[in-house]
Amino acid sequence: NAGVMQNPRHLVRRRGQEARLRCSPMKGHSHVYWYRQLPEEGLKFMVYLQKENIIDESGMPKERFSAEFPKEGPSILRIQQVVRGDSAAYFCASSPPGGHEQYFGPGTRLTVT
Amino acid sequence: GEDVEQSLFLSVREGDSSVINCTYTDSSSTYLYWYKQEPGAGLQLLTYIFSNMDMKQDQRLTVLLNKKDKHLSLRIADTQTGDSAIYFCAELAGNNRKLIWGLGTSLAVNP
């Protein structure tokens, strides 16, 4: 059973560009979570999604950030008009229906130049 | 509010036991977790404990939970150089599914 997959592993964007981060959950997992790890800081929850539904987006910045988990395909975290402060490691996790454990992918390290 | 605190650094000698401590504030937490992060890597779920338990053992790992003091610890027996990493404590907050994280404890194992 493959683990949580994220791509790309590293992403470099210039200020003002868009960043798209992808996450494929573990097989059989229907819950996806996104977390952000800023340099020298801990992880912060961003959003929790189930297929086609956003369940909790209380950690998402109000502007420029959006997330989706379509019926088919990976979950996407989209950051529009990136700024230097968006540089961070973005981690995706998944859990099975009824399960509480969250299993993490390797992360996408976003650098904004 | 929700908050998780850990000491930032721990240094031990190879073969000794390591004890990493964590305190949390949310008394409605249902599960508490320990994750391991190696440099440049993702987060590996090491173990977890349900809030109505006070101890859980899994091979070299022992988790102790003092719910009254909201204190969680992770003991690693016979610490090896491969255990060098950052260890994060996290709680599953209340009725939702978001994890609240400590800042991580950087464990250095000296030969």
PDB file of C-alpha atoms in Angstrom:
ATOM      1  CA  ASN A   1       0.000   0.000   0.000  1.00  0.00           C
ATOM      2  CA  ALA A   2       1.689   3.173  -1.158  1.00  0.00           C
ATOM      3  CA  GLY A   3       1.838   5.979   1.335  1.00  0.00           C
ATOM      4  CA  VAL A   4       0.565   9.497   0.944  1.00  0.00           C
ATOM      5  CA  MET A   5       2.089  11.018  -2.160  1.00  0.00           C
ATOM      6  CA  GLN A   6       2.776  14.664  -2.724  1.00  0.00           C
ATOM      7  CA  ASN A   7       4.134  16.424  -5.747  1.00  0.00           C
ATOM      8  CA  PRO A   8       6.117  18.285  -6.558  1.00  0.00           C
ATOM      9  CA  ARG A   9       8.595  17.762  -3.723  1.00  0.00           C
ATOM     10  CA  HIS A  10      10.168  21.139  -4.368  1.00  0.00           C
ATOM     11  CA  LEU A  11       8.552  24.097  -6.066  1.00  0.00           C
ATOM     12  CA  VAL A  12      10.083  27.473  -6.842  1.00  0.00           C
ATOM     13  CA  ARG A  13       7.830  30.338  -7.791  1.00  0.00           C
ATOM     14  CA  ARG A  14       8.425  34.032  -8.355  1.00  0.00           C
ATOM     15  CA  ARG A  15       6.336  36.529  -6.464  1.00  0.00           C
ATOM     16  CA  GLY A  16       2.925  36.909  -8.066  1.00  0.00           C
ATOM     17  CA  GLN A  17       2.841  33.461  -9.667  1.00  0.00           C
ATOM     18  CA  GLU A  18       0.483  30.650  -8.729  1.00  0.00           C
ATOM     19  CA  ALA A  19       1.498  27.508  -6.860  1.00  0.00           C
ATOM     20  CA  ARG A  20      -0.399  24.215  -7.141  1.00  0.00           C
ATOM     21  CA  LEU A  21       0.421  21.472  -4.688  1.00  0.00           C
ATOM     22  CA  ARG A  22      -0.960  17.968  -5.159  1.00  0.00           C
ATOM     23  CA  CYS A  23      -1.706  15.246  -2.677  1.00  0.00           C
ATOM     24  CA  SER A  24      -2.816  11.687  -3.313  1.00  0.00           C
ATOM     25  CA  PRO A  25      -4.049  10.029  -0.111  1.00  0.00           C
ATOM     26  CA  MET A  26      -3.334   6.453   0.853  1.00  0.00           C
ATOM     27  CA  LYS A  27      -5.545   3.881  -0.828  1.00  0.00           C
ATOM     28  CA  GLY A  28      -8.878   3.650   0.953  1.00  0.00           C
ATOM     29  CA  HIS A  29      -8.450   6.963   2.746  1.00  0.00           C
ATOM     30  CA  SER A  30     -11.200   9.489   2.182  1.00  0.00           C
ATOM     31  CA  HIS A  31     -10.056  12.277   4.513  1.00  0.00           C
ATOM     32  CA  VAL A  32      -7.312  14.714   3.572  1.00  0.00           C
ATOM     33  CA  TYR A  33      -5.656  17.412   5.679  1.00  0.00           C
ATOM     34  CA  TRP A  34      -3.215  20.148   4.764  1.00  0.00           C
ATOM     35  CA  TYR A  35      -0.695  21.612   7.201  1.00  0.00           C
ATOM     36  CA  ARG A  36       1.947  24.303   6.770  1.00  0.00           C
ATOM     37  CA  GLN A  37       5.340  24.346   8.451  1.00  0.00           C
ATOM     38  CA  LEU A  38       6.965  27.769   8.390  1.00  0.00           C
ATOM     39  CA  PRO A  39      10.705  28.063   9.008  1.00  0.00           C
ATOM     40  CA  GLU A  40      11.495  27.832  12.737  1.00  0.00           C
ATOM     41  CA  GLU A  41       7.817  27.262  13.540  1.00  0.00           C
ATOM     42  CA  GLY A  42       5.648  24.276  14.234  1.00  0.00           C
ATOM     43  CA  LEU A  43       3.016  22.858  11.981  1.00  0.00           C
ATOM     44  CA  LYS A  44      -0.259  24.684  11.612  1.00  0.00           C
ATOM     45  CA  PHE A  45      -3.502  23.160  10.445  1.00  0.00           C
ATOM     46  CA  MET A  46      -4.897  24.671   7.272  1.00  0.00           C
ATOM     47  CA  VAL A  47      -7.839  22.649   5.967  1.00  0.00           C
ATOM     48  CA  TYR A  48      -9.640  19.329   6.276  1.00  0.00           C
ATOM     49  CA  LEU A  49     -11.449  17.869   3.276  1.00  0.00           C
ATOM     50  CA  GLN A  50     -13.453  14.838   2.344  1.00  0.00           C
ATOM     51  CA  LYS A  51     -14.296  13.933  -1.236  1.00  0.00           C
ATOM     52  CA  GLU A  52     -15.926  16.996  -2.836  1.00  0.00           C
ATOM     53  CA  ASN A  53     -16.415  18.685   0.542  1.00  0.00           C
ATOM     54  CA  ILE A  54     -14.472  21.147   2.657  1.00  0.00           C
ATOM     55  CA  ILE A  55     -15.148  20.170   6.261  1.00  0.00           C
ATOM     56  CA  ASP A  56     -12.970  22.638   8.175  1.00  0.00           C
ATOM     57  CA  GLU A  57     -11.017  25.491   6.627  1.00  0.00           C
ATOM     58  CA  SER A  58     -10.462  27.438   9.829  1.00  0.00           C
ATOM     59  CA  GLY A  59      -6.691  27.514   9.301  1.00  0.00           C
ATOM     60  CA  MET A  60      -6.716  28.786   5.735  1.00  0.00           C
ATOM     61  CA  PRO A  61      -5.656  32.375   5.082  1.00  0.00           C
ATOM     62  CA  LYS A  62      -8.698  34.316   3.934  1.00  0.00           C
ATOM     63  CA  GLU A  63      -7.248  35.359   0.617  1.00  0.00           C
ATOM     64  CA  ARG A  64      -5.234  33.693  -2.163  1.00  0.00           C
ATOM     65  CA  PHE A  65      -5.463  30.157  -0.709  1.00  0.00           C
ATOM     66  CA  SER A  66      -7.943  27.492  -1.770  1.00  0.00           C
ATOM     67  CA  ALA A  67      -8.187  23.728  -1.544  1.00  0.00           C
ATOM     68  CA  GLU A  68     -10.208  21.032  -3.210  1.00  0.00           C
ATOM     69  CA  PHE A  69     -10.543  17.268  -3.123  1.00  0.00           C
ATOM     70  CA  PRO A  70     -12.494  16.268  -6.229  1.00  0.00           C
ATOM     71  CA  LYS A  71     -14.359  13.018  -6.746  1.00  0.00           C
ATOM     72  CA  GLU A  72     -11.556  11.820  -9.006  1.00  0.00           C
ATOM     73  CA  GLY A  73      -7.915  12.745  -8.683  1.00  0.00           C
ATOM     74  CA  PRO A  74      -5.690  14.224  -6.032  1.00  0.00           C
ATOM     75  CA  SER A  75      -6.386  16.964  -3.549  1.00  0.00           C
ATOM     76  CA  ILE A  76      -5.024  20.331  -4.684  1.00  0.00           C
ATOM     77  CA  LEU A  77      -3.844  23.215  -2.529  1.00  0.00           C
ATOM     78  CA  ARG A  78      -3.708  26.342  -4.650  1.00  0.00           C
ATOM     79  CA  ILE A  79      -1.931  29.538  -3.717  1.00  0.00           C
ATOM     80  CA  GLN A  80      -2.518  32.490  -5.996  1.00  0.00           C
ATOM     81  CA  GLN A  81      -0.174  35.468  -6.315  1.00  0.00           C
ATOM     82  CA  VAL A  82       2.436  33.985  -4.012  1.00  0.00           C
ATOM     83  CA  VAL A  83       4.468  36.207  -1.695  1.00  0.00           C
ATOM     84  CA  ARG A  84       7.763  35.538   0.087  1.00  0.00           C
ATOM     85  CA  GLY A  85       5.909  34.758   3.306  1.00  0.00           C
ATOM     86  CA  ASP A  86       4.301  31.760   1.618  1.00  0.00           C
ATOM     87  CA  SER A  87       7.691  30.009   1.521  1.00  0.00           C
ATOM     88  CA  ALA A  88       7.232  26.958   3.707  1.00  0.00           C
ATOM     89  CA  ALA A  89       6.863  23.199   3.723  1.00  0.00           C
ATOM     90  CA  TYR A  90       3.303  22.114   2.986  1.00  0.00           C
ATOM     91  CA  PHE A  91       2.320  18.705   4.280  1.00  0.00           C
ATOM     92  CA  CYS A  92      -0.668  16.640   3.350  1.00  0.00           C
ATOM     93  CA  ALA A  93      -2.039  13.852   5.537  1.00  0.00           C
ATOM     94  CA  SER A  94      -4.800  11.316   5.079  1.00  0.00           C
ATOM     95  CA  SER A  95      -6.884   9.101   7.307  1.00  0.00           C
ATOM     96  CA  PRO A  96      -9.330   6.291   6.636  1.00  0.00           C
ATOM     97  CA  PRO A  97     -13.093   6.579   7.200  1.00  0.00           C
ATOM     98  CA  GLY A  98     -13.702   6.309  10.934  1.00  0.00           C
ATOM     99  CA  GLY A  99      -9.977   6.408  11.710  1.00  0.00           C
ATOM    100  CA  HIS A 100      -8.200   9.068  13.737  1.00  0.00           C
ATOM    101  CA  GLU A 101      -4.567   8.501  12.764  1.00  0.00           C
ATOM    102  CA  GLN A 102      -3.221  10.928  10.186  1.00  0.00           C
ATOM    103  CA  TYR A 103      -0.488   9.639   7.879  1.00  0.00           C
ATOM    104  CA  PHE A 104       1.701  12.229   6.261  1.00  0.00           C
ATOM    105  CA  GLY A 105       3.254  12.639   2.874  1.00  0.00           C
ATOM    106  CA  PRO A 106       6.845  13.820   2.336  1.00  0.00           C
ATOM    107  CA  GLY A 107       5.768  17.426   1.887  1.00  0.00           C
ATOM    108  CA  THR A 108       6.191  20.064  -0.796  1.00  0.00           C
ATOM    109  CA  ARG A 109       8.808  22.686  -0.078  1.00  0.00           C
ATOM    110  CA  LEU A 110       7.712  25.944  -1.661  1.00  0.00           C
ATOM    111  CA  THR A 111      10.259  28.684  -2.195  1.00  0.00           C
ATOM    112  CA  VAL A 112       9.091  32.079  -3.390  1.00  0.00           C
ATOM    113  CA  THR A 113      11.817  34.226  -4.930  1.00  0.00           C
TER     114      THR A 113
ATOM    115  CA  GLY B   1      -7.360  27.908  24.010  1.00  0.00           C
ATOM    116  CA  GLU B   2      -5.382  25.120  22.437  1.00  0.00           C
ATOM    117  CA  ASP B   3      -1.652  25.026  23.008  1.00  0.00           C
ATOM    118  CA  VAL B   4       1.034  22.341  23.052  1.00  0.00           C
ATOM    119  CA  GLU B   5       4.472  22.936  24.519  1.00  0.00           C
ATOM    120  CA  GLN B   6       7.698  20.980  24.341  1.00  0.00           C
ATOM    121  CA  SER B   7      11.286  21.620  25.286  1.00  0.00           C
ATOM    122  CA  LEU B   8      13.294  22.373  22.171  1.00  0.00           C
ATOM    123  CA  PHE B   9      16.443  20.290  22.618  1.00  0.00           C
ATOM    124  CA  LEU B  10      17.559  17.025  24.182  1.00  0.00           C
ATOM    125  CA  SER B  11      20.971  15.404  23.990  1.00  0.00           C
ATOM    126  CA  VAL B  12      21.652  11.831  25.107  1.00  0.00           C
ATOM    127  CA  ARG B  13      24.377   9.228  24.795  1.00  0.00           C
ATOM    128  CA  GLU B  14      23.863   6.227  22.580  1.00  0.00           C
ATOM    129  CA  GLY B  15      22.383   3.361  24.590  1.00  0.00           C
ATOM    130  CA  ASP B  16      20.788   5.630  27.205  1.00  0.00           C
ATOM    131  CA  SER B  17      17.054   6.256  27.489  1.00  0.00           C
ATOM    132  CA  SER B  18      15.573   9.476  26.126  1.00  0.00           C
ATOM    133  CA  VAL B  19      12.536  11.119  27.657  1.00  0.00           C
ATOM    134  CA  ILE B  20      10.755  13.817  25.681  1.00  0.00           C
ATOM    135  CA  ASN B  21       8.087  15.791  27.489  1.00  0.00           C
ATOM    136  CA  CYS B  22       5.023  17.675  26.307  1.00  0.00           C
ATOM    137  CA  THR B  23       2.226  19.642  27.951  1.00  0.00           C
ATOM    138  CA  TYR B  24      -1.115  20.497  26.403  1.00  0.00           C
ATOM    139  CA  THR B  25      -4.053  22.643  27.408  1.00  0.00           C
ATOM    140  CA  ASP B  26      -7.151  21.198  25.747  1.00  0.00           C
ATOM    141  CA  SER B  27      -8.795  18.940  28.319  1.00  0.00           C
ATOM    142  CA  SER B  28     -11.211  17.624  25.671  1.00  0.00           C
ATOM    143  CA  SER B  29      -8.402  16.083  23.610  1.00  0.00           C
ATOM    144  CA  THR B  30      -9.273  12.532  22.633  1.00  0.00           C
ATOM    145  CA  TYR B  31      -5.959  11.326  21.237  1.00  0.00           C
ATOM    146  CA  LEU B  32      -2.364  12.433  21.654  1.00  0.00           C
ATOM    147  CA  TYR B  33       0.371  11.556  19.209  1.00  0.00           C
ATOM    148  CA  TRP B  34       4.099  11.430  18.769  1.00  0.00           C
ATOM    149  CA  TYR B  35       5.556  12.022  15.318  1.00  0.00           C
ATOM    150  CA  LYS B  36       9.178  11.854  14.166  1.00  0.00           C
ATOM    151  CA  GLN B  37      10.649  14.103  11.496  1.00  0.00           C
ATOM    152  CA  GLU B  38      14.091  13.529  10.022  1.00  0.00           C
ATOM    153  CA  PRO B  39      15.847  16.376   8.155  1.00  0.00           C
ATOM    154  CA  GLY B  40      14.081  17.252   4.915  1.00  0.00           C
ATOM    155  CA  ALA B  41      11.565  14.467   5.366  1.00  0.00           C
ATOM    156  CA  GLY B  42       7.896  14.084   6.181  1.00  0.00           C
ATOM    157  CA  LEU B  43       6.325  13.202   9.502  1.00  0.00           C
ATOM    158  CA  GLN B  44       6.274   9.619  10.634  1.00  0.00           C
ATOM    159  CA  LEU B  45       3.564   8.598  13.087  1.00  0.00           C
ATOM    160  CA  LEU B  46       5.405   6.805  15.895  1.00  0.00           C
ATOM    161  CA  THR B  47       2.643   6.097  18.368  1.00  0.00           C
ATOM    162  CA  TYR B  48      -0.483   7.527  19.934  1.00  0.00           C
ATOM    163  CA  ILE B  49      -2.449   7.197  23.150  1.00  0.00           C
ATOM    164  CA  PHE B  50      -6.143   7.503  23.829  1.00  0.00           C
ATOM    165  CA  SER B  51      -6.998  10.012  26.524  1.00  0.00           C
ATOM    166  CA  ASN B  52      -8.485   7.448  28.911  1.00  0.00           C
ATOM    167  CA  MET B  53      -5.218   5.487  29.048  1.00  0.00           C
ATOM    168  CA  ASP B  54      -2.222   6.358  31.160  1.00  0.00           C
ATOM    169  CA  MET B  55       0.444   4.237  29.501  1.00  0.00           C
ATOM    170  CA  LYS B  56       1.169   2.566  26.203  1.00  0.00           C
ATOM    171  CA  GLN B  57       4.233   0.531  25.272  1.00  0.00           C
ATOM    172  CA  ASP B  58       5.349  -0.315  21.757  1.00  0.00           C
ATOM    173  CA  GLN B  59       8.766  -1.997  21.506  1.00  0.00           C
ATOM    174  CA  ARG B  60      11.346   0.637  22.527  1.00  0.00           C
ATOM    175  CA  LEU B  61       8.718   3.349  22.924  1.00  0.00           C
ATOM    176  CA  THR B  62       6.733   4.047  26.081  1.00  0.00           C
ATOM    177  CA  VAL B  63       4.114   6.788  26.241  1.00  0.00           C
ATOM    178  CA  LEU B  64       2.948   8.088  29.602  1.00  0.00           C
ATOM    179  CA  LEU B  65      -0.096  10.310  29.967  1.00  0.00           C
ATOM    180  CA  ASN B  66      -0.976  12.287  33.095  1.00  0.00           C
ATOM    181  CA  LYS B  67      -4.383  13.645  32.210  1.00  0.00           C
ATOM    182  CA  LYS B  68      -4.761  15.602  35.446  1.00  0.00           C
ATOM    183  CA  ASP B  69      -1.587  17.597  34.742  1.00  0.00           C
ATOM    184  CA  LYS B  70      -2.076  17.467  30.952  1.00  0.00           C
ATOM    185  CA  HIS B  71       1.417  16.045  30.593  1.00  0.00           C
ATOM    186  CA  LEU B  72       2.558  13.553  27.972  1.00  0.00           C
ATOM    187  CA  SER B  73       5.973  11.936  27.654  1.00  0.00           C
ATOM    188  CA  LEU B  74       7.737   9.674  25.192  1.00  0.00           C
ATOM    189  CA  ARG B  75      10.493   7.398  26.437  1.00  0.00           C
ATOM    190  CA  ILE B  76      12.840   5.818  23.921  1.00  0.00           C
ATOM    191  CA  ALA B  77      14.795   2.937  25.404  1.00  0.00           C
ATOM    192  CA  ASP B  78      18.325   2.109  24.205  1.00  0.00           C
ATOM    193  CA  THR B  79      18.519   5.249  22.065  1.00  0.00           C
ATOM    194  CA  GLN B  80      20.414   4.811  18.808  1.00  0.00           C
ATOM    195  CA  THR B  81      22.032   7.344  16.454  1.00  0.00           C
ATOM    196  CA  GLY B  82      19.215   6.621  13.996  1.00  0.00           C
ATOM    197  CA  ASP B  83      16.806   8.080  16.551  1.00  0.00           C
ATOM    198  CA  SER B  84      18.312  11.537  16.013  1.00  0.00           C
ATOM    199  CA  ALA B  85      15.424  13.616  14.677  1.00  0.00           C
ATOM    200  CA  ILE B  86      12.789  16.146  15.709  1.00  0.00           C
ATOM    201  CA  TYR B  87       9.951  14.682  17.752  1.00  0.00           C
ATOM    202  CA  PHE B  88       6.569  16.378  17.674  1.00  0.00           C
ATOM    203  CA  CYS B  89       3.806  16.036  20.186  1.00  0.00           C
ATOM    204  CA  ALA B  90       0.303  16.656  18.806  1.00  0.00           C
ATOM    205  CA  GLU B  91      -3.213  16.548  20.160  1.00  0.00           C
ATOM    206  CA  LEU B  92      -6.450  15.909  18.363  1.00  0.00           C
ATOM    207  CA  ALA B  93      -8.435  18.902  19.467  1.00  0.00           C
ATOM    208  CA  GLY B  94     -11.968  18.518  20.745  1.00  0.00           C
ATOM    209  CA  ASN B  95     -14.602  17.316  18.311  1.00  0.00           C
ATOM    210  CA  ASN B  96     -12.833  18.222  15.135  1.00  0.00           C
ATOM    211  CA  ARG B  97     -10.027  16.480  13.350  1.00  0.00           C
ATOM    212  CA  LYS B  98      -7.303  19.072  13.341  1.00  0.00           C
ATOM    213  CA  LEU B  99      -4.017  18.306  15.016  1.00  0.00           C
ATOM    214  CA  ILE B 100      -2.522  20.925  17.299  1.00  0.00           C
ATOM    215  CA  TRP B 101       1.280  20.697  17.351  1.00  0.00           C
ATOM    216  CA  GLY B 102       4.140  21.470  19.639  1.00  0.00           C
ATOM    217  CA  LEU B 103       7.233  23.100  18.173  1.00  0.00           C
ATOM    218  CA  GLY B 104       9.162  19.847  18.294  1.00  0.00           C
ATOM    219  CA  THR B 105      12.055  18.556  20.381  1.00  0.00           C
ATOM    220  CA  SER B 106      15.331  18.093  18.549  1.00  0.00           C
ATOM    221  CA  LEU B 107      16.950  14.893  19.834  1.00  0.00           C
ATOM    222  CA  ALA B 108      20.711  14.534  19.369  1.00  0.00           C
ATOM    223  CA  VAL B 109      22.222  11.132  20.059  1.00  0.00           C
ATOM    224  CA  ASN B 110      25.948  11.163  20.738  1.00  0.00           C
ATOM    225  CA  PRO B 111      28.061   8.064  20.150  1.00  0.00           C
TER     226      PRO B 111
END
